[in-house]
């Protein structure tokens, strides 16, 4: 009865507030990218090889990206990749590549060079460091502190890292999901707590916070609600829907095996939460009907259908 009462209050209190959901990430200016390239960490020879192009980005007045300068930076880093041998230098590389992915409206040729750089950085062999908690923490920390990773920028970065050839970068993507969830649901900063790959139980704990009352409050900020659901969807794709046999799980993830072990009852908790929340969110009344369609699509196209085969197999 209490849950039904909350549901009724949500419908009665919800009124149009002339809002609209943005789905395109805002991106990064080339001036900010130049600042990120100038941060310490790169080998001196690499830093010198891109210095002129970085200065060109800083002094640029054109709103369109300077494709020539960006290509020179990407190619300059590629030419010196073998000199990146320390953890500090690897952190600089990943931060620079993630920042580059946030630059919008690049010419196709520049996009191709950026893709080449990204592929080469992803392909750097890390061996045992792929599963290092310290490496995951340091890379995640650099991304969070040095790049404007809020809202849709964060989700775009996670999306890119989640399909990386690098195991370490995929772990960073999972860690960033929890950074995003904390920013929305627990805005007070955590003190001296390392960035890490959390377990599925920790993730499900966030769903307990996302009860009907919290969702009814979120109705006043549909953008935050959209961002929140996107984060849940990214985690769903990276962890919840992954299937491993025991040997494969231990072999691939080693000490992180428990963070990717999803029991049927855990998967079902998430499925039930999605169904309940989908029914609630569809009651939102917005001046722009596109808002409703966007939220409905997240549930009905992007998230719930992924469970169809699993539910059929267990029924």
PDB file of C-alpha atoms in Angstrom:
ATOM      1  CA  UNK A   1       0.000   0.000   0.000  1.00  0.00           C
ATOM      2  CA  UNK A   2       2.807   2.415   0.837  1.00  0.00           C
ATOM      3  CA  UNK A   3       4.374   1.821  -2.566  1.00  0.00           C
ATOM      4  CA  UNK A   4       1.034   2.379  -4.300  1.00  0.00           C
ATOM      5  CA  UNK A   5       0.579   5.618  -2.364  1.00  0.00           C
ATOM      6  CA  UNK A   6       3.988   6.856  -3.498  1.00  0.00           C
ATOM      7  CA  UNK A   7       3.112   5.929  -7.061  1.00  0.00           C
ATOM      8  CA  UNK A   8      -0.168   7.884  -6.836  1.00  0.00           C
ATOM      9  CA  UNK A   9       1.590  10.909  -5.350  1.00  0.00           C
ATOM     10  CA  UNK A  10       4.098  10.810  -8.168  1.00  0.00           C
ATOM     11  CA  UNK A  11       1.358  10.991 -10.814  1.00  0.00           C
ATOM     12  CA  UNK A  12      -0.562  13.736  -8.994  1.00  0.00           C
ATOM     13  CA  UNK A  13       2.487  15.915  -8.378  1.00  0.00           C
ATOM     14  CA  UNK A  14       4.005  15.490 -11.804  1.00  0.00           C
ATOM     15  CA  UNK A  15       3.234  18.437 -14.056  1.00  0.00           C
ATOM     16  CA  UNK A  16       4.794  19.825 -17.222  1.00  0.00           C
ATOM     17  CA  UNK A  17       7.863  21.959 -16.549  1.00  0.00           C
ATOM     18  CA  UNK A  18       8.994  22.656 -20.130  1.00  0.00           C
ATOM     19  CA  UNK A  19      12.041  20.421 -20.001  1.00  0.00           C
ATOM     20  CA  UNK A  20      13.997  18.556 -22.640  1.00  0.00           C
ATOM     21  CA  UNK A  21      16.554  15.763 -22.557  1.00  0.00           C
ATOM     22  CA  UNK A  22      19.844  16.242 -24.381  1.00  0.00           C
ATOM     23  CA  UNK A  23      21.454  13.067 -25.745  1.00  0.00           C
ATOM     24  CA  UNK A  24      24.566  14.464 -27.475  1.00  0.00           C
ATOM     25  CA  UNK A  25      27.628  14.794 -25.251  1.00  0.00           C
ATOM     26  CA  UNK A  26      28.823  18.434 -25.005  1.00  0.00           C
ATOM     27  CA  UNK A  27      32.400  17.510 -25.828  1.00  0.00           C
ATOM     28  CA  UNK A  28      35.685  19.256 -25.199  1.00  0.00           C
ATOM     29  CA  UNK A  29      37.094  22.454 -26.687  1.00  0.00           C
ATOM     30  CA  UNK A  30      40.408  22.229 -28.497  1.00  0.00           C
ATOM     31  CA  UNK A  31      41.793  24.776 -26.021  1.00  0.00           C
ATOM     32  CA  UNK A  32      40.964  22.448 -23.118  1.00  0.00           C
ATOM     33  CA  UNK A  33      42.449  19.537 -25.035  1.00  0.00           C
ATOM     34  CA  UNK A  34      45.661  21.551 -25.430  1.00  0.00           C
ATOM     35  CA  UNK A  35      45.764  22.048 -21.657  1.00  0.00           C
ATOM     36  CA  UNK A  36      45.389  18.300 -21.127  1.00  0.00           C
ATOM     37  CA  UNK A  37      48.196  17.588 -23.600  1.00  0.00           C
ATOM     38  CA  UNK A  38      50.414  19.988 -21.646  1.00  0.00           C
ATOM     39  CA  UNK A  39      49.989  18.153 -18.347  1.00  0.00           C
ATOM     40  CA  UNK A  40      53.157  16.457 -17.063  1.00  0.00           C
ATOM     41  CA  UNK A  41      53.740  12.779 -17.728  1.00  0.00           C
ATOM     42  CA  UNK A  42      54.775  12.429 -21.361  1.00  0.00           C
ATOM     43  CA  UNK A  43      58.411  11.723 -22.311  1.00  0.00           C
ATOM     44  CA  UNK A  44      60.299  14.911 -23.085  1.00  0.00           C
ATOM     45  CA  UNK A  45      60.851  14.002 -26.744  1.00  0.00           C
ATOM     46  CA  UNK A  46      57.134  13.369 -27.274  1.00  0.00           C
ATOM     47  CA  UNK A  47      56.178  16.580 -25.502  1.00  0.00           C
ATOM     48  CA  UNK A  48      58.586  18.596 -27.647  1.00  0.00           C
ATOM     49  CA  UNK A  49      57.340  17.004 -30.868  1.00  0.00           C
ATOM     50  CA  UNK A  50      53.771  18.189 -30.254  1.00  0.00           C
ATOM     51  CA  UNK A  51      54.546  21.525 -28.569  1.00  0.00           C
ATOM     52  CA  UNK A  52      54.030  23.693 -31.668  1.00  0.00           C
ATOM     53  CA  UNK A  53      50.699  22.067 -32.521  1.00  0.00           C
ATOM     54  CA  UNK A  54      49.516  22.315 -28.915  1.00  0.00           C
ATOM     55  CA  UNK A  55      50.296  26.047 -28.996  1.00  0.00           C
ATOM     56  CA  UNK A  56      48.332  26.354 -32.236  1.00  0.00           C
ATOM     57  CA  UNK A  57      45.284  24.864 -30.530  1.00  0.00           C
ATOM     58  CA  UNK A  58      45.614  27.286 -27.638  1.00  0.00           C
ATOM     59  CA  UNK A  59      45.767  30.327 -29.891  1.00  0.00           C
ATOM     60  CA  UNK A  60      43.072  29.190 -32.304  1.00  0.00           C
ATOM     61  CA  UNK A  61      40.110  31.520 -32.755  1.00  0.00           C
ATOM     62  CA  UNK A  62      38.075  29.376 -35.123  1.00  0.00           C
ATOM     63  CA  UNK A  63      35.198  27.502 -33.490  1.00  0.00           C
ATOM     64  CA  UNK A  64      35.825  24.534 -35.768  1.00  0.00           C
ATOM     65  CA  UNK A  65      38.555  22.119 -34.625  1.00  0.00           C
ATOM     66  CA  UNK A  66      42.014  22.678 -36.078  1.00  0.00           C
ATOM     67  CA  UNK A  67      42.293  19.354 -37.891  1.00  0.00           C
ATOM     68  CA  UNK A  68      45.880  19.902 -39.014  1.00  0.00           C
ATOM     69  CA  UNK A  69      47.169  20.659 -35.513  1.00  0.00           C
ATOM     70  CA  UNK A  70      45.235  17.748 -34.027  1.00  0.00           C
ATOM     71  CA  UNK A  71      46.564  15.330 -36.645  1.00  0.00           C
ATOM     72  CA  UNK A  72      50.104  16.520 -35.942  1.00  0.00           C
ATOM     73  CA  UNK A  73      49.584  15.868 -32.229  1.00  0.00           C
ATOM     74  CA  UNK A  74      48.130  12.409 -32.799  1.00  0.00           C
ATOM     75  CA  UNK A  75      50.882  11.467 -35.256  1.00  0.00           C
ATOM     76  CA  UNK A  76      53.563  12.923 -32.988  1.00  0.00           C
ATOM     77  CA  UNK A  77      52.428  10.750 -30.092  1.00  0.00           C
ATOM     78  CA  UNK A  78      52.219   7.677 -32.344  1.00  0.00           C
ATOM     79  CA  UNK A  79      55.799   8.269 -33.500  1.00  0.00           C
ATOM     80  CA  UNK A  80      57.055   8.286 -29.896  1.00  0.00           C
ATOM     81  CA  UNK A  81      54.901   5.509 -28.432  1.00  0.00           C
ATOM     82  CA  UNK A  82      57.891   3.276 -27.742  1.00  0.00           C
ATOM     83  CA  UNK A  83      59.275   5.896 -25.358  1.00  0.00           C
ATOM     84  CA  UNK A  84      56.187   5.652 -23.113  1.00  0.00           C
ATOM     85  CA  UNK A  85      57.504   3.046 -20.665  1.00  0.00           C
ATOM     86  CA  UNK A  86      56.391   4.083 -17.158  1.00  0.00           C
ATOM     87  CA  UNK A  87      53.001   4.028 -15.426  1.00  0.00           C
ATOM     88  CA  UNK A  88      52.967   7.836 -15.269  1.00  0.00           C
ATOM     89  CA  UNK A  89      53.516   7.968 -19.023  1.00  0.00           C
ATOM     90  CA  UNK A  90      50.785   5.388 -19.675  1.00  0.00           C
ATOM     91  CA  UNK A  91      48.346   7.417 -17.570  1.00  0.00           C
ATOM     92  CA  UNK A  92      49.192  10.481 -19.685  1.00  0.00           C
ATOM     93  CA  UNK A  93      48.482   8.471 -22.855  1.00  0.00           C
ATOM     94  CA  UNK A  94      45.089   7.179 -21.755  1.00  0.00           C
ATOM     95  CA  UNK A  95      44.028  10.600 -20.481  1.00  0.00           C
ATOM     96  CA  UNK A  96      45.067  12.207 -23.759  1.00  0.00           C
ATOM     97  CA  UNK A  97      43.232   9.587 -25.869  1.00  0.00           C
ATOM     98  CA  UNK A  98      40.028   9.829 -23.805  1.00  0.00           C
ATOM     99  CA  UNK A  99      40.143  13.629 -24.066  1.00  0.00           C
ATOM    100  CA  UNK A 100      40.676  13.369 -27.832  1.00  0.00           C
ATOM    101  CA  UNK A 101      37.542  11.221 -28.133  1.00  0.00           C
ATOM    102  CA  UNK A 102      35.554  14.090 -26.639  1.00  0.00           C
ATOM    103  CA  UNK A 103      36.464  16.541 -29.413  1.00  0.00           C
ATOM    104  CA  UNK A 104      33.467  16.811 -31.705  1.00  0.00           C
ATOM    105  CA  UNK A 105      33.038  17.670 -35.388  1.00  0.00           C
ATOM    106  CA  UNK A 106      36.462  16.473 -36.488  1.00  0.00           C
ATOM    107  CA  UNK A 107      37.213  16.153 -40.212  1.00  0.00           C
ATOM    108  CA  UNK A 108      37.112  12.533 -41.355  1.00  0.00           C
ATOM    109  CA  UNK A 109      40.859  12.357 -41.944  1.00  0.00           C
ATOM    110  CA  UNK A 110      41.533  13.626 -38.428  1.00  0.00           C
ATOM    111  CA  UNK A 111      39.047  11.116 -37.034  1.00  0.00           C
ATOM    112  CA  UNK A 112      40.924   8.320 -38.786  1.00  0.00           C
ATOM    113  CA  UNK A 113      44.247   9.387 -37.268  1.00  0.00           C
ATOM    114  CA  UNK A 114      42.623   9.636 -33.839  1.00  0.00           C
ATOM    115  CA  UNK A 115      41.254   6.108 -34.268  1.00  0.00           C
ATOM    116  CA  UNK A 116      44.729   4.863 -35.189  1.00  0.00           C
ATOM    117  CA  UNK A 117      46.216   6.440 -32.060  1.00  0.00           C
ATOM    118  CA  UNK A 118      43.501   4.962 -29.886  1.00  0.00           C
ATOM    119  CA  UNK A 119      44.041   1.484 -31.332  1.00  0.00           C
ATOM    120  CA  UNK A 120      47.803   1.656 -30.776  1.00  0.00           C
ATOM    121  CA  UNK A 121      47.409   2.782 -27.158  1.00  0.00           C
ATOM    122  CA  UNK A 122      44.846   0.047 -26.498  1.00  0.00           C
ATOM    123  CA  UNK A 123      47.267  -2.510 -27.933  1.00  0.00           C
ATOM    124  CA  UNK A 124      50.130  -1.685 -25.561  1.00  0.00           C
ATOM    125  CA  UNK A 125      50.880  -4.933 -23.661  1.00  0.00           C
ATOM    126  CA  UNK A 126      50.413  -4.454 -19.919  1.00  0.00           C
ATOM    127  CA  UNK A 127      50.714  -8.068 -18.760  1.00  0.00           C
ATOM    128  CA  UNK A 128      50.104  -8.332 -15.007  1.00  0.00           C
ATOM    129  CA  UNK A 129      49.397  -4.604 -14.720  1.00  0.00           C
ATOM    130  CA  UNK A 130      46.080  -5.152 -16.523  1.00  0.00           C
ATOM    131  CA  UNK A 131      44.681  -6.382 -13.195  1.00  0.00           C
ATOM    132  CA  UNK A 132      46.511  -3.957 -10.918  1.00  0.00           C
ATOM    133  CA  UNK A 133      44.216  -2.081  -8.478  1.00  0.00           C
ATOM    134  CA  UNK A 134      46.801   0.710  -8.268  1.00  0.00           C
ATOM    135  CA  UNK A 135      46.857   1.147 -12.050  1.00  0.00           C
ATOM    136  CA  UNK A 136      43.064   1.174 -12.256  1.00  0.00           C
ATOM    137  CA  UNK A 137      42.917   3.782  -9.504  1.00  0.00           C
ATOM    138  CA  UNK A 138      45.579   6.043 -11.020  1.00  0.00           C
ATOM    139  CA  UNK A 139      44.138   5.984 -14.545  1.00  0.00           C
ATOM    140  CA  UNK A 140      40.592   6.581 -13.285  1.00  0.00           C
ATOM    141  CA  UNK A 141      41.779   9.364 -10.968  1.00  0.00           C
ATOM    142  CA  UNK A 142      43.558  11.149 -13.816  1.00  0.00           C
ATOM    143  CA  UNK A 143      40.464  10.990 -16.019  1.00  0.00           C
ATOM    144  CA  UNK A 144      38.129  12.231 -13.291  1.00  0.00           C
ATOM    145  CA  UNK A 145      40.371  15.047 -12.073  1.00  0.00           C
ATOM    146  CA  UNK A 146      41.820  16.327 -15.352  1.00  0.00           C
ATOM    147  CA  UNK A 147      39.006  15.942 -17.909  1.00  0.00           C
ATOM    148  CA  UNK A 148      35.516  17.482 -17.603  1.00  0.00           C
ATOM    149  CA  UNK A 149      33.800  14.101 -17.262  1.00  0.00           C
ATOM    150  CA  UNK A 150      30.329  15.073 -16.144  1.00  0.00           C
ATOM    151  CA  UNK A 151      27.004  13.841 -17.439  1.00  0.00           C
ATOM    152  CA  UNK A 152      27.044  12.840 -21.080  1.00  0.00           C
ATOM    153  CA  UNK A 153      30.795  13.390 -21.429  1.00  0.00           C
ATOM    154  CA  UNK A 154      31.326  10.741 -18.764  1.00  0.00           C
ATOM    155  CA  UNK A 155      28.971   8.318 -20.465  1.00  0.00           C
ATOM    156  CA  UNK A 156      30.687   8.810 -23.822  1.00  0.00           C
ATOM    157  CA  UNK A 157      34.065   8.112 -22.219  1.00  0.00           C
ATOM    158  CA  UNK A 158      32.721   4.958 -20.545  1.00  0.00           C
ATOM    159  CA  UNK A 159      31.203   3.837 -23.827  1.00  0.00           C
ATOM    160  CA  UNK A 160      34.571   4.184 -25.572  1.00  0.00           C
ATOM    161  CA  UNK A 161      36.588   2.526 -22.808  1.00  0.00           C
ATOM    162  CA  UNK A 162      34.135  -0.356 -22.422  1.00  0.00           C
ATOM    163  CA  UNK A 163      35.007  -1.705 -25.876  1.00  0.00           C
ATOM    164  CA  UNK A 164      38.745  -1.122 -25.575  1.00  0.00           C
ATOM    165  CA  UNK A 165      41.194  -3.853 -26.508  1.00  0.00           C
ATOM    166  CA  UNK A 166      42.876  -3.119 -23.179  1.00  0.00           C
ATOM    167  CA  UNK A 167      41.623  -5.098 -20.186  1.00  0.00           C
ATOM    168  CA  UNK A 168      42.800  -2.325 -17.866  1.00  0.00           C
ATOM    169  CA  UNK A 169      40.811   0.290 -19.761  1.00  0.00           C
ATOM    170  CA  UNK A 170      37.687  -1.871 -19.587  1.00  0.00           C
ATOM    171  CA  UNK A 171      38.107  -2.070 -15.819  1.00  0.00           C
ATOM    172  CA  UNK A 172      38.455   1.716 -15.729  1.00  0.00           C
ATOM    173  CA  UNK A 173      35.140   1.949 -17.613  1.00  0.00           C
ATOM    174  CA  UNK A 174      33.426  -0.066 -14.869  1.00  0.00           C
ATOM    175  CA  UNK A 175      35.035   2.071 -12.159  1.00  0.00           C
ATOM    176  CA  UNK A 176      33.787   5.211 -13.932  1.00  0.00           C
ATOM    177  CA  UNK A 177      30.199   3.930 -13.842  1.00  0.00           C
ATOM    178  CA  UNK A 178      30.344   4.072 -10.055  1.00  0.00           C
ATOM    179  CA  UNK A 179      31.915   7.533 -10.218  1.00  0.00           C
ATOM    180  CA  UNK A 180      28.887   8.654 -12.229  1.00  0.00           C
ATOM    181  CA  UNK A 181      26.377   6.967  -9.924  1.00  0.00           C
ATOM    182  CA  UNK A 182      27.988   8.581  -6.899  1.00  0.00           C
ATOM    183  CA  UNK A 183      27.912  12.010  -8.567  1.00  0.00           C
ATOM    184  CA  UNK A 184      24.146  11.739  -9.075  1.00  0.00           C
ATOM    185  CA  UNK A 185      23.063   9.843  -5.962  1.00  0.00           C
ATOM    186  CA  UNK A 186      25.790  10.604  -3.414  1.00  0.00           C
ATOM    187  CA  UNK A 187      27.126  14.047  -4.358  1.00  0.00           C
ATOM    188  CA  UNK A 188      29.265  14.372  -1.206  1.00  0.00           C
ATOM    189  CA  UNK A 189      32.828  13.480  -2.273  1.00  0.00           C
ATOM    190  CA  UNK A 190      34.370  10.355  -0.803  1.00  0.00           C
ATOM    191  CA  UNK A 191      37.514  11.029   1.193  1.00  0.00           C
ATOM    192  CA  UNK A 192      40.625   9.013   0.334  1.00  0.00           C
ATOM    193  CA  UNK A 193      38.655   6.140  -1.169  1.00  0.00           C
ATOM    194  CA  UNK A 194      40.358   4.538  -4.179  1.00  0.00           C
ATOM    195  CA  UNK A 195      38.626   4.226  -7.513  1.00  0.00           C
ATOM    196  CA  UNK A 196      37.941   0.551  -8.077  1.00  0.00           C
ATOM    197  CA  UNK A 197      35.924  -2.171  -9.784  1.00  0.00           C
ATOM    198  CA  UNK A 198      33.026  -2.867  -7.414  1.00  0.00           C
ATOM    199  CA  UNK A 199      31.013  -6.068  -7.091  1.00  0.00           C
ATOM    200  CA  UNK A 200      27.531  -6.699  -8.455  1.00  0.00           C
ATOM    201  CA  UNK A 201      26.163  -6.570  -4.902  1.00  0.00           C
ATOM    202  CA  UNK A 202      27.526  -3.031  -4.569  1.00  0.00           C
ATOM    203  CA  UNK A 203      25.803  -2.097  -7.817  1.00  0.00           C
ATOM    204  CA  UNK A 204      22.501  -3.575  -6.632  1.00  0.00           C
ATOM    205  CA  UNK A 205      22.852  -1.503  -3.481  1.00  0.00           C
ATOM    206  CA  UNK A 206      22.429   1.592  -5.633  1.00  0.00           C
ATOM    207  CA  UNK A 207      19.081   0.242  -6.844  1.00  0.00           C
ATOM    208  CA  UNK A 208      17.881   0.231  -3.238  1.00  0.00           C
ATOM    209  CA  UNK A 209      18.553   3.971  -3.145  1.00  0.00           C
ATOM    210  CA  UNK A 210      16.683   4.329  -6.434  1.00  0.00           C
ATOM    211  CA  UNK A 211      13.275   3.550  -4.986  1.00  0.00           C
ATOM    212  CA  UNK A 212       9.998   5.129  -6.015  1.00  0.00           C
ATOM    213  CA  UNK A 213      10.485   8.154  -3.797  1.00  0.00           C
ATOM    214  CA  UNK A 214      13.872   8.961  -5.282  1.00  0.00           C
ATOM    215  CA  UNK A 215      12.622   8.521  -8.824  1.00  0.00           C
ATOM    216  CA  UNK A 216       9.689  10.822  -8.109  1.00  0.00           C
ATOM    217  CA  UNK A 217      12.172  13.493  -7.034  1.00  0.00           C
ATOM    218  CA  UNK A 218      14.241  12.914 -10.170  1.00  0.00           C
ATOM    219  CA  UNK A 219      11.204  13.842 -12.292  1.00  0.00           C
ATOM    220  CA  UNK A 220      12.173  17.493 -11.759  1.00  0.00           C
ATOM    221  CA  UNK A 221      15.415  16.889 -13.615  1.00  0.00           C
ATOM    222  CA  UNK A 222      14.838  14.628 -16.572  1.00  0.00           C
ATOM    223  CA  UNK A 223      18.396  15.129 -17.788  1.00  0.00           C
ATOM    224  CA  UNK A 224      19.782  13.638 -14.563  1.00  0.00           C
ATOM    225  CA  UNK A 225      17.276  10.809 -14.800  1.00  0.00           C
ATOM    226  CA  UNK A 226      18.351  10.115 -18.380  1.00  0.00           C
ATOM    227  CA  UNK A 227      22.038  10.229 -17.394  1.00  0.00           C
ATOM    228  CA  UNK A 228      21.348   7.856 -14.523  1.00  0.00           C
ATOM    229  CA  UNK A 229      19.558   5.331 -16.712  1.00  0.00           C
ATOM    230  CA  UNK A 230      22.346   5.504 -19.289  1.00  0.00           C
ATOM    231  CA  UNK A 231      24.880   4.631 -16.579  1.00  0.00           C
ATOM    232  CA  UNK A 232      22.765   1.670 -15.503  1.00  0.00           C
ATOM    233  CA  UNK A 233      22.522   0.562 -19.125  1.00  0.00           C
ATOM    234  CA  UNK A 234      26.278   0.760 -19.594  1.00  0.00           C
ATOM    235  CA  UNK A 235      26.859  -1.382 -16.510  1.00  0.00           C
ATOM    236  CA  UNK A 236      24.201  -3.795 -17.729  1.00  0.00           C
ATOM    237  CA  UNK A 237      26.081  -4.272 -20.999  1.00  0.00           C
ATOM    238  CA  UNK A 238      29.516  -4.539 -19.379  1.00  0.00           C
ATOM    239  CA  UNK A 239      28.655  -6.799 -16.454  1.00  0.00           C
ATOM    240  CA  UNK A 240      25.050  -7.881 -15.875  1.00  0.00           C
ATOM    241  CA  UNK A 241      24.502  -9.488 -19.278  1.00  0.00           C
ATOM    242  CA  UNK A 242      27.932 -11.102 -19.573  1.00  0.00           C
ATOM    243  CA  UNK A 243      27.981 -14.887 -19.322  1.00  0.00           C
ATOM    244  CA  UNK A 244      31.074 -16.856 -18.306  1.00  0.00           C
ATOM    245  CA  UNK A 245      31.771 -20.383 -17.245  1.00  0.00           C
ATOM    246  CA  UNK A 246      33.748 -20.659 -14.013  1.00  0.00           C
ATOM    247  CA  UNK A 247      37.125 -21.357 -15.601  1.00  0.00           C
ATOM    248  CA  UNK A 248      36.727 -18.564 -18.144  1.00  0.00           C
ATOM    249  CA  UNK A 249      35.745 -16.072 -15.448  1.00  0.00           C
ATOM    250  CA  UNK A 250      38.740 -16.873 -13.261  1.00  0.00           C
ATOM    251  CA  UNK A 251      41.123 -16.945 -16.212  1.00  0.00           C
ATOM    252  CA  UNK A 252      40.026 -13.615 -17.698  1.00  0.00           C
ATOM    253  CA  UNK A 253      39.427 -11.544 -14.575  1.00  0.00           C
ATOM    254  CA  UNK A 254      41.648 -13.214 -11.954  1.00  0.00           C
ATOM    255  CA  UNK A 255      41.186 -11.304  -8.669  1.00  0.00           C
ATOM    256  CA  UNK A 256      38.277  -9.377 -10.205  1.00  0.00           C
ATOM    257  CA  UNK A 257      36.301 -12.528 -10.987  1.00  0.00           C
ATOM    258  CA  UNK A 258      33.843 -11.815  -8.171  1.00  0.00           C
ATOM    259  CA  UNK A 259      33.081  -8.378  -9.633  1.00  0.00           C
ATOM    260  CA  UNK A 260      31.918 -10.023 -12.867  1.00  0.00           C
ATOM    261  CA  UNK A 261      30.205 -13.058 -11.341  1.00  0.00           C
ATOM    262  CA  UNK A 262      26.463 -12.477 -11.780  1.00  0.00           C
ATOM    263  CA  UNK A 263      24.150 -14.943 -10.075  1.00  0.00           C
ATOM    264  CA  UNK A 264      20.665 -15.542 -11.574  1.00  0.00           C
ATOM    265  CA  UNK A 265      18.984 -13.974  -8.547  1.00  0.00           C
ATOM    266  CA  UNK A 266      21.110 -10.824  -8.925  1.00  0.00           C
ATOM    267  CA  UNK A 267      20.200 -10.540 -12.585  1.00  0.00           C
ATOM    268  CA  UNK A 268      16.548 -10.993 -11.664  1.00  0.00           C
ATOM    269  CA  UNK A 269      16.706  -8.180  -9.090  1.00  0.00           C
ATOM    270  CA  UNK A 270      17.882  -5.800 -11.786  1.00  0.00           C
ATOM    271  CA  UNK A 271      15.237  -7.038 -14.235  1.00  0.00           C
ATOM    272  CA  UNK A 272      12.447  -6.532 -11.682  1.00  0.00           C
ATOM    273  CA  UNK A 273      13.737  -3.045 -10.885  1.00  0.00           C
ATOM    274  CA  UNK A 274      13.737  -2.139 -14.580  1.00  0.00           C
ATOM    275  CA  UNK A 275      10.157  -3.318 -15.051  1.00  0.00           C
ATOM    276  CA  UNK A 276       8.898  -1.395 -12.037  1.00  0.00           C
ATOM    277  CA  UNK A 277      10.823   1.768 -12.904  1.00  0.00           C
ATOM    278  CA  UNK A 278       9.722   1.613 -16.540  1.00  0.00           C
ATOM    279  CA  UNK A 279       6.089   1.718 -15.462  1.00  0.00           C
ATOM    280  CA  UNK A 280       6.781   4.701 -13.228  1.00  0.00           C
ATOM    281  CA  UNK A 281       8.814   6.765 -15.671  1.00  0.00           C
ATOM    282  CA  UNK A 282       6.241   6.403 -18.453  1.00  0.00           C
ATOM    283  CA  UNK A 283       3.848   8.430 -16.284  1.00  0.00           C
ATOM    284  CA  UNK A 284       5.990  11.530 -16.647  1.00  0.00           C
ATOM    285  CA  UNK A 285       4.135  14.358 -18.338  1.00  0.00           C
ATOM    286  CA  UNK A 286       6.461  16.627 -20.289  1.00  0.00           C
ATOM    287  CA  UNK A 287       5.779  19.597 -22.549  1.00  0.00           C
ATOM    288  CA  UNK A 288       7.980  17.877 -25.100  1.00  0.00           C
ATOM    289  CA  UNK A 289       6.677  14.375 -25.919  1.00  0.00           C
ATOM    290  CA  UNK A 290      10.128  13.486 -27.231  1.00  0.00           C
ATOM    291  CA  UNK A 291      11.294  13.365 -23.594  1.00  0.00           C
ATOM    292  CA  UNK A 292       8.843  10.565 -22.896  1.00  0.00           C
ATOM    293  CA  UNK A 293       9.895   8.678 -26.006  1.00  0.00           C
ATOM    294  CA  UNK A 294      13.578   8.941 -25.111  1.00  0.00           C
ATOM    295  CA  UNK A 295      13.013   7.538 -21.620  1.00  0.00           C
ATOM    296  CA  UNK A 296      10.667   4.842 -22.885  1.00  0.00           C
ATOM    297  CA  UNK A 297      13.202   3.792 -25.520  1.00  0.00           C
ATOM    298  CA  UNK A 298      15.902   3.373 -22.885  1.00  0.00           C
ATOM    299  CA  UNK A 299      13.749   0.833 -21.085  1.00  0.00           C
ATOM    300  CA  UNK A 300      11.822  -0.811 -23.905  1.00  0.00           C
ATOM    301  CA  UNK A 301      14.544  -0.942 -26.575  1.00  0.00           C
ATOM    302  CA  UNK A 302      17.945  -0.638 -24.903  1.00  0.00           C
ATOM    303  CA  UNK A 303      17.574  -2.412 -21.562  1.00  0.00           C
ATOM    304  CA  UNK A 304      14.591  -4.721 -20.985  1.00  0.00           C
ATOM    305  CA  UNK A 305      14.798  -6.683 -24.281  1.00  0.00           C
ATOM    306  CA  UNK A 306      18.295  -7.883 -23.343  1.00  0.00           C
ATOM    307  CA  UNK A 307      16.645 -10.120 -20.758  1.00  0.00           C
ATOM    308  CA  UNK A 308      14.293 -11.842 -23.222  1.00  0.00           C
ATOM    309  CA  UNK A 309      16.492 -14.842 -23.992  1.00  0.00           C
ATOM    310  CA  UNK A 310      17.536 -15.242 -20.369  1.00  0.00           C
ATOM    311  CA  UNK A 311      13.972 -15.177 -19.075  1.00  0.00           C
ATOM    312  CA  UNK A 312      12.908 -17.680 -21.733  1.00  0.00           C
ATOM    313  CA  UNK A 313      15.783 -20.000 -20.797  1.00  0.00           C
ATOM    314  CA  UNK A 314      14.883 -19.968 -17.109  1.00  0.00           C
ATOM    315  CA  UNK A 315      11.103 -20.168 -17.523  1.00  0.00           C
TER     316      UNK A 315
END
